[in-house]
Short mmCIF file of C-alpha atoms and ligand atoms in Angstrom, two decimals:
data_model
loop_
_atom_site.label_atom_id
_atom_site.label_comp_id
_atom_site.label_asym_id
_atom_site.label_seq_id
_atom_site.Cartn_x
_atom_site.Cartn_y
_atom_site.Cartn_z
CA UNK A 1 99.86 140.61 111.74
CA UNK A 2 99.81 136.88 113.13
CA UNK A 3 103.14 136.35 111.56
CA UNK A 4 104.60 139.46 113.37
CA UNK A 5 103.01 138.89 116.43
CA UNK A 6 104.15 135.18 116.81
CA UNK A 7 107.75 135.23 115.41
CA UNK A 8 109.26 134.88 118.64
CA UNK A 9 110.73 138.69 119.48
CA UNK A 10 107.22 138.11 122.57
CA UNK A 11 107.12 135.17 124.26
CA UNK A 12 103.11 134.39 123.87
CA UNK A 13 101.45 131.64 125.84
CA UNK A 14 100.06 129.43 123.00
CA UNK A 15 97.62 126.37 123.37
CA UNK A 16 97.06 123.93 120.81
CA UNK A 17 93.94 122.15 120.57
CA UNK A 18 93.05 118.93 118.60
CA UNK A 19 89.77 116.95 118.51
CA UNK A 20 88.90 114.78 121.00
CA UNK A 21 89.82 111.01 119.91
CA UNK A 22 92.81 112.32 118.33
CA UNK A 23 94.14 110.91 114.94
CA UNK A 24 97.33 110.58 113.49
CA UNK A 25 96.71 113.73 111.50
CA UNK A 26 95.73 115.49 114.54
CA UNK A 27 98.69 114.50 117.05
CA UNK A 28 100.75 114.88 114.19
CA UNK A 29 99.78 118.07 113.46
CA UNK A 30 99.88 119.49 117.13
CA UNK A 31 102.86 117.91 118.43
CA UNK A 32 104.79 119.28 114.87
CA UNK A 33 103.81 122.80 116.30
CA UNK A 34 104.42 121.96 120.14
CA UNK A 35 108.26 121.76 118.93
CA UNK A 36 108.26 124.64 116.47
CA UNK A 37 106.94 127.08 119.17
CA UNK A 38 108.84 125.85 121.46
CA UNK A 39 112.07 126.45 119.06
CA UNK A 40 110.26 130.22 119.16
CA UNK A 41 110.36 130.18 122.68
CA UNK A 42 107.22 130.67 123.56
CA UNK A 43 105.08 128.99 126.43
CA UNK A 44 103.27 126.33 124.59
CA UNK A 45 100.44 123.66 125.84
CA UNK A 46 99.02 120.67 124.26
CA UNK A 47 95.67 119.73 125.64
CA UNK A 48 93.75 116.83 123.84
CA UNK A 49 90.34 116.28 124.57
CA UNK A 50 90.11 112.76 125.16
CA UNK A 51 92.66 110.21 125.64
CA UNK A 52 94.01 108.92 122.18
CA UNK A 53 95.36 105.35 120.79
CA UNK A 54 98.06 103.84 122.47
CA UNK A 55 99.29 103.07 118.93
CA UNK A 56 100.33 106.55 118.95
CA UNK A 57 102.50 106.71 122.18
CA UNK A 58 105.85 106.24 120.32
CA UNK A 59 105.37 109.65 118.25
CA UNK A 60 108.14 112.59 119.32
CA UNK A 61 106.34 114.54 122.63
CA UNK A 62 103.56 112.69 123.42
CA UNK A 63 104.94 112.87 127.19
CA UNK A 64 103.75 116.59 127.10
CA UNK A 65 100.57 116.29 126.14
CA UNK A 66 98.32 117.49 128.53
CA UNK A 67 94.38 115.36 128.26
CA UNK A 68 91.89 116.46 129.52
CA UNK A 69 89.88 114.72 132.49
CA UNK A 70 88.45 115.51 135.85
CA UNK A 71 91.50 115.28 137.34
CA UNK A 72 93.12 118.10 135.03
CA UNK A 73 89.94 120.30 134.04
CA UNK A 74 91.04 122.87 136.47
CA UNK A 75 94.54 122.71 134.89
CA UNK A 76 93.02 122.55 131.53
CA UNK A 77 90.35 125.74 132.52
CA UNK A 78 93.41 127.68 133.80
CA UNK A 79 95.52 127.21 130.97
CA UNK A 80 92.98 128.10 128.37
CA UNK A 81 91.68 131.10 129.59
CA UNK A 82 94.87 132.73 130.50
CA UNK A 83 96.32 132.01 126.66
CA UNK A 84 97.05 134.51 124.12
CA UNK A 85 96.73 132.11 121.17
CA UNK A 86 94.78 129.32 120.72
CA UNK A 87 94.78 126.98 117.65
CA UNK A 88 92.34 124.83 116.80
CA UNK A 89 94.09 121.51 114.83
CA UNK A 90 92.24 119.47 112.10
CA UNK A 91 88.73 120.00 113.00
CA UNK A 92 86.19 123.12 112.46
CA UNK A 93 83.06 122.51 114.73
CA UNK A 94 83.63 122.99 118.39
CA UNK A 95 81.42 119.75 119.10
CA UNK A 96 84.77 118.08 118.56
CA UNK A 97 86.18 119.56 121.31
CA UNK A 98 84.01 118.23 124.30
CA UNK A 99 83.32 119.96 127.26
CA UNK A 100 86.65 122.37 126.66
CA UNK A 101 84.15 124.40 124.21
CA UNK A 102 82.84 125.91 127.30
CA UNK A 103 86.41 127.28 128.55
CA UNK A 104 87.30 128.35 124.30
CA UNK A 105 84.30 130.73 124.86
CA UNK A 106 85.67 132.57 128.00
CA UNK A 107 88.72 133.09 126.50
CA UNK A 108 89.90 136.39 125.19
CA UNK A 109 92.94 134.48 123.13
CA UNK A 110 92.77 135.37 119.65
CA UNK A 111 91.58 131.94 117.89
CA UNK A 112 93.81 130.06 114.94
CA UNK A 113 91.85 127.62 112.85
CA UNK A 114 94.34 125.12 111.38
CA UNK A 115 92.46 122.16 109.22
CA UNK A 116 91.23 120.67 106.12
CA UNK A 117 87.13 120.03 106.98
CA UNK A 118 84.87 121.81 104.70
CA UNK A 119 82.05 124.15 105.64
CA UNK A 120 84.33 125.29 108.64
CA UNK A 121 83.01 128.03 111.54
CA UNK A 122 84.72 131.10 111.29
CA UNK A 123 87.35 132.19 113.64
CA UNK A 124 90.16 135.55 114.30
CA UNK A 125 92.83 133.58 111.15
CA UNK A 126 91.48 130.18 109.13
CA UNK A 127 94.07 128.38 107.72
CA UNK A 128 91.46 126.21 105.97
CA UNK A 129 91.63 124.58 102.74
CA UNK A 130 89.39 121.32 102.26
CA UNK A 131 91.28 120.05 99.36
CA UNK A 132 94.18 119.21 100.97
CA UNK A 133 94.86 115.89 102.51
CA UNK A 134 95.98 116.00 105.77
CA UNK A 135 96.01 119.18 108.30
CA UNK A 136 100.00 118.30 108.58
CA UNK A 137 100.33 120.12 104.84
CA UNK A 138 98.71 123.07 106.06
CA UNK A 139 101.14 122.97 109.14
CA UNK A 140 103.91 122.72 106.42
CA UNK A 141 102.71 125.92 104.82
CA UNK A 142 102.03 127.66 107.99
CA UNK A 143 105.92 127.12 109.24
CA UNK A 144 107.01 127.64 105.30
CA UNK A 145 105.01 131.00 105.29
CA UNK A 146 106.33 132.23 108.45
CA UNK A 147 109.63 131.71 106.55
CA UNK A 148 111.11 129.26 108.96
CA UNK A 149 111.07 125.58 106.91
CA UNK A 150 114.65 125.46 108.32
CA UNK A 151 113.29 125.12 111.97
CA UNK A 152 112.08 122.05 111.25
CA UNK A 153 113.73 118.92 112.65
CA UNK A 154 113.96 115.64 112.56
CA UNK A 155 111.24 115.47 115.15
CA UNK A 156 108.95 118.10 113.75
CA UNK A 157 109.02 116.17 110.26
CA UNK A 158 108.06 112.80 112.20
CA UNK A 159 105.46 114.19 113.67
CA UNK A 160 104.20 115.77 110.02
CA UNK A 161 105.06 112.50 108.47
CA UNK A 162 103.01 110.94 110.34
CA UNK A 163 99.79 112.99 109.52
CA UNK A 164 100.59 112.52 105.74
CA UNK A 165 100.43 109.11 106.40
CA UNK A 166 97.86 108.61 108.22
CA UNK A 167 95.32 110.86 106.43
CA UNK A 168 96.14 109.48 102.78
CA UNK A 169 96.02 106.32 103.66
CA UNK A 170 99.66 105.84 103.40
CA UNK A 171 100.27 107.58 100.35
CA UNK A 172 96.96 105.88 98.62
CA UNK A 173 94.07 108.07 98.99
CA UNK A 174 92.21 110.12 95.81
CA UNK A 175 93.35 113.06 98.06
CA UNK A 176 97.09 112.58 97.14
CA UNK A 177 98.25 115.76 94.99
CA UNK A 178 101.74 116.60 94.04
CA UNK A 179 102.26 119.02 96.77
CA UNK A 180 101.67 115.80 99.37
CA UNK A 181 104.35 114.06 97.64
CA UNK A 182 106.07 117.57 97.24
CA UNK A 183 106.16 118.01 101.33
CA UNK A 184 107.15 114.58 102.07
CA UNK A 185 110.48 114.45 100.08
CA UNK A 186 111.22 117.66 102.09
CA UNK A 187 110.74 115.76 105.54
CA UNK A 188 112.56 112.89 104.18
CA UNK A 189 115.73 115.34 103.80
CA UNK A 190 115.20 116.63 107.36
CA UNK A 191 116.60 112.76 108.16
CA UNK A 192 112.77 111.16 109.20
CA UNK A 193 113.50 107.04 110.10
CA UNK A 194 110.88 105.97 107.03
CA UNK A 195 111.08 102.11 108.34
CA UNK A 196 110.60 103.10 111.91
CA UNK A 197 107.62 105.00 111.32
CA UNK A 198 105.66 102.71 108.90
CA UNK A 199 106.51 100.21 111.36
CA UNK A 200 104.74 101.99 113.92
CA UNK A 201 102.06 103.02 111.86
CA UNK A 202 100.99 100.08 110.15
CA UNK A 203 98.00 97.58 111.42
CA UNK A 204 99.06 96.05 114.57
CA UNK A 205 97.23 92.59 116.02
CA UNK A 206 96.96 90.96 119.73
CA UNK A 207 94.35 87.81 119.46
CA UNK A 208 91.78 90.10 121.30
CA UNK A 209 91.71 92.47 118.76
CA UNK A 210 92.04 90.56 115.88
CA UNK A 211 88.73 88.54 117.41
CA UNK A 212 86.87 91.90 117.63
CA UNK A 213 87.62 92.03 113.83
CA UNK A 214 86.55 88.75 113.26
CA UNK A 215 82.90 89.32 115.10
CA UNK A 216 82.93 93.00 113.34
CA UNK A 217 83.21 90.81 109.91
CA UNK A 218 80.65 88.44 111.02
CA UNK A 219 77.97 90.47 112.02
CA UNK A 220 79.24 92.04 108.25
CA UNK A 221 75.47 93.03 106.14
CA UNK A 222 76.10 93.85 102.43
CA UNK A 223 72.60 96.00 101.30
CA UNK A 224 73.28 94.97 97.28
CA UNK A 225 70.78 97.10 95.98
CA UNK A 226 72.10 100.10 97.69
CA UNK A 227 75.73 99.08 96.95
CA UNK A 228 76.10 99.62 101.25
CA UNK A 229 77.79 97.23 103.66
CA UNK A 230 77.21 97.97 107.32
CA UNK A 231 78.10 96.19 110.75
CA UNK A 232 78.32 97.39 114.43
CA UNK A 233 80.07 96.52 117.84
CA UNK A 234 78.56 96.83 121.38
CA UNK A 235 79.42 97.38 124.39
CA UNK A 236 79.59 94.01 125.46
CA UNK A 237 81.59 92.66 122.60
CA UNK A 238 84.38 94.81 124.20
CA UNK A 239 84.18 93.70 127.20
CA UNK A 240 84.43 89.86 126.01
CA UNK A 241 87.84 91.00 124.13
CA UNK A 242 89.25 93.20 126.58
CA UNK A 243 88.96 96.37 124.66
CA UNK A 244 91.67 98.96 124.41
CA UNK A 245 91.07 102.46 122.38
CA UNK A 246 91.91 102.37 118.96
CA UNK A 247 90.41 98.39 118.44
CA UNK A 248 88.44 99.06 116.39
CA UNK A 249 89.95 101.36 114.20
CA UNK A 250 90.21 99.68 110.39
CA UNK A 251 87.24 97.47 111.16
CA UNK A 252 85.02 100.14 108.65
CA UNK A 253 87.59 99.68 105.38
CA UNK A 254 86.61 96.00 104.79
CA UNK A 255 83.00 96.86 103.90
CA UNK A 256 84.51 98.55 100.86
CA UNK A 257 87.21 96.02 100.07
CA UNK A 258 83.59 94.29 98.83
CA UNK A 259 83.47 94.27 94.82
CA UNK A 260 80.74 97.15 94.27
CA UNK A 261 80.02 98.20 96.95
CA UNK A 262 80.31 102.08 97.84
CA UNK A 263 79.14 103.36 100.96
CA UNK A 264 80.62 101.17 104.27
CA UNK A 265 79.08 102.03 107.75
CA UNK A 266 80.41 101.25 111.16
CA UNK A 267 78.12 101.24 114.04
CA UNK A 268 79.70 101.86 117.73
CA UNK A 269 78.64 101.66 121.15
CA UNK A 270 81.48 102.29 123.02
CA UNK A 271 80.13 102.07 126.68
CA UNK A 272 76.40 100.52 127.24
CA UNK A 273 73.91 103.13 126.72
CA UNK A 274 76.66 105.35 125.61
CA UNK A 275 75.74 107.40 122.52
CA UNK A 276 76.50 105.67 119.20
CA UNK A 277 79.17 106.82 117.29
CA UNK A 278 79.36 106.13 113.73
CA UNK A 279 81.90 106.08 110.77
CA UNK A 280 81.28 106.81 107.07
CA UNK A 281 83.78 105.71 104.62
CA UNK A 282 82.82 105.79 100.67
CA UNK A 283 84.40 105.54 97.08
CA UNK A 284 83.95 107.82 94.31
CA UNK A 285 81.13 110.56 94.22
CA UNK A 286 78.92 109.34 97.77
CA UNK A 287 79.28 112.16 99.77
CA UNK A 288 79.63 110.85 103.03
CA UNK A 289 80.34 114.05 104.71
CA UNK A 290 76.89 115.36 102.84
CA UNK A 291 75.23 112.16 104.53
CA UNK A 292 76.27 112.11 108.26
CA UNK A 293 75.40 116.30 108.28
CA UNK A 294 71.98 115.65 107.05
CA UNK A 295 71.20 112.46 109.36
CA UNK A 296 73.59 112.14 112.65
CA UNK A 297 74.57 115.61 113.11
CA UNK A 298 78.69 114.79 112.34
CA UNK A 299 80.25 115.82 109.44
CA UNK A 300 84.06 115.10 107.72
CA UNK A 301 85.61 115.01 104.53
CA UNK A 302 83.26 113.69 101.06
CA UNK A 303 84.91 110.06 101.47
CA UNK A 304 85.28 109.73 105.09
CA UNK A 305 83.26 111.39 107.73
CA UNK A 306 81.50 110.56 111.56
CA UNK A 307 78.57 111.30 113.25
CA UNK A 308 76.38 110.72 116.09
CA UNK A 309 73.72 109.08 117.28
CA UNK A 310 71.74 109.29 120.97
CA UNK A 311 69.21 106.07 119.88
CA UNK A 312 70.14 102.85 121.17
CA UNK A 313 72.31 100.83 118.41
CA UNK A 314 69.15 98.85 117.12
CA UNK A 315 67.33 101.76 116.77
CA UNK A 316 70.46 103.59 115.25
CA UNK A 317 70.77 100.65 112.79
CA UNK A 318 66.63 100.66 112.17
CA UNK A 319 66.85 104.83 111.19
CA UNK A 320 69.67 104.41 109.21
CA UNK A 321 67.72 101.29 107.34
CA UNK A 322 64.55 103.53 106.39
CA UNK A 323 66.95 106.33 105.32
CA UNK A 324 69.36 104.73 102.88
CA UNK A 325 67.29 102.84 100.10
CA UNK A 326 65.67 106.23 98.91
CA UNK A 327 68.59 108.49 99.76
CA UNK A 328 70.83 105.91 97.62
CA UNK A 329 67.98 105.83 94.66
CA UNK A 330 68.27 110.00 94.95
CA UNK A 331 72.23 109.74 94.80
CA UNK A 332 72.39 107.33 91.80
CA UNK A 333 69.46 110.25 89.91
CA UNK A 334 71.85 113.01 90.94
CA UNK A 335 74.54 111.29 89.01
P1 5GP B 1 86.24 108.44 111.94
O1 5GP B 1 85.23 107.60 111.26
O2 5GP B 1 87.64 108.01 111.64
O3 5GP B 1 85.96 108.66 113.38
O4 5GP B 1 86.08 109.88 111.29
C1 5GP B 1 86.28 110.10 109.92
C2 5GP B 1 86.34 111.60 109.68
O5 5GP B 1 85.05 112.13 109.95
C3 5GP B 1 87.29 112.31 110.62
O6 5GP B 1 88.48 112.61 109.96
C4 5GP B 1 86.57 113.57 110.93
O7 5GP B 1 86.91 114.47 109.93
C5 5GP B 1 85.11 113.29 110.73
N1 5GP B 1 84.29 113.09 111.93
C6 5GP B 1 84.23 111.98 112.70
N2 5GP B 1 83.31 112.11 113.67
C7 5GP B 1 82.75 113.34 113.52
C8 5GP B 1 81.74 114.06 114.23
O8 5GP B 1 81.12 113.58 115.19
N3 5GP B 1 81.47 115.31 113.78
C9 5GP B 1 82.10 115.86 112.70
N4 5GP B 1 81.77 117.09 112.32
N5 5GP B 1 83.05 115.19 112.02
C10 5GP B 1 83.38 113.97 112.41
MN1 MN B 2 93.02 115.29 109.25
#
């Protein structure tokens, strides 16, 4: 019924939504569907959220991505309520979304969940499977069900590329399956630059950044008994290393580069008094997703998930100190 109604015989006015803060799964994801729509010829939008990581500026049709601010909420209102499809791209809780949540409710479109989250809300067609790595493979089997794997490009296999990347970790996570490896020989035929885009993808450095690591790994606090390593940035950090989106992205995976320990935590204050956002990362059985439902309100994937928090950072840091000894003494029972 989807299928038939989006095959491209009616031109339908599609928007495609990531999460705010958009990843490389995420971009990846939309921007592979921007171009295969448009191939359909129908009238497609890409509206982000939030602005995203400059890091990500080189990937095919960023130009056309539409992000939301004051300036464009009108734009943004207009083009969301007057859609016939909307799909929602590698996240399944409409906090993720921002403010646009309140336009998604006043529109009639006929919603398309496309991601990899567990415990997702229910919308008109879920293409949901948590056991997947990346949203991008679900994108692969969307295009492959709809019978149309030849309409993809060299461009729309970037763009997918570049969510299998990014969400295993380049190839590394425990999330890898066969079928990953499966989908990215079939980009590779569609004639994808490999060099180019793990140039583009991997770690980059300026000094300021590379400070903001170094005061990240300072401030560094291994909790042995709990097998946790923690730190945090504030606001005025960034302002002392001229701060750019996507800084501190990586600063969370060197708490578990630490011989035994399992659960790493990343602290954030972005602006001051801004709420704090926090990253989980774990190895093994630590649910992390499990955690930051139960305490901050955010949720994720078992080994990597986010959350929330409107205390100050000290007080964030204090809560989270009275919650982890017994919640790690439960974990290591449950086991
Ligand atoms: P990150 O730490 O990179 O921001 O997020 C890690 C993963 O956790 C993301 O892939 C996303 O799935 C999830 N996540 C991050 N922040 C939130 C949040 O506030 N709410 C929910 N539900 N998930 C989040
Ligand atoms: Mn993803």
């Amino acid at each position: 019924m989807l299928f038939s109604n989006i095959n491209g015989i009616n031109k339908k006015k599609i928007v495609l939504l990531p999460h705010n803060n958009p990843d490389g799964d995420a971009l990846g994801s939309s921007l592979a569907l921007l171009f295969y729509f448009r191939k359909l010829k129908h009238d497609v939008d890409l509206i982000s959220p939030t602005e995203y990581s400059e890091s990500f500026q080189w990937i095919p049709g960023t130009e056309d991505i539409l992000v939301f601010s004051k300036k464009t909420q009108s734009l943004v209102e207009k083009k969301i309520v007057n859609s016939d499809y909307i799909f929602l791209i590698d996240f399944n809780n409409l906090s993720r979304i921002n403010n646009i949540k309140y336009f998604f409710s006043c529109s009639k479109a006929k919603k398309i969940l496309i991601d990899h989250h567990p415990f997702p809300f229910c919308f008109d067609f879920m293409f949901s499977d948590s056991t997947v790595a990346a949203t991008s493979i679900l994108v692969f089997r969307f295009i492959s069900d709809m019978n149309n794997l030849d309409k993809i490009d060299k461009k729309i296999a970037t763009c997918l590329y570049v969510g299998l990347m990014t969400d295993t970790g380049f190839f590394r996570f425990p999330s890898m399956t066969s079928e990953t490896h499966f989908i990215a020989g079939r980009l590779i035929e569609k004639g994808i630059d490999l060099n180019y885009i793990y140039d583009h993808l991997r770690e980059k450095y300026n000094e300021n950044r590379l400070k903001l690591l170094s005061k990240a790994l300072k401030k560094l606090i291994i909790i042995k008994k709990c097998r946790t390593a923690y730190t945090s940035i504030k606001a005025s950090d960034l302002n002392f290393y001229s701060y750019k989106q996507g800084d501190t992205d990586g600063i969370i995976t060197y708490g578990l580069g630490i011989k035994n320990i399992i659960f790493s935590v990343f602290f954030f204050e972005e602006k001051e008094k801004s709420p704090i956002k926090i990253s989980f990362r774990s190895i093994g059985n630590f649910d992390v997703n499990i955690f930051s439902r139960k305490y901050f309100g955010g949720g994720g994937h078992k080994n990597a998930a986010g959350g929330i928090s409107e205390k100050s950072l000290s007080e964030t840091i204090e809560y989270f100190l009275n919650i982890i000894p017994n919640y790690y003494k439960n974990f290591m029972f449950s086991i």
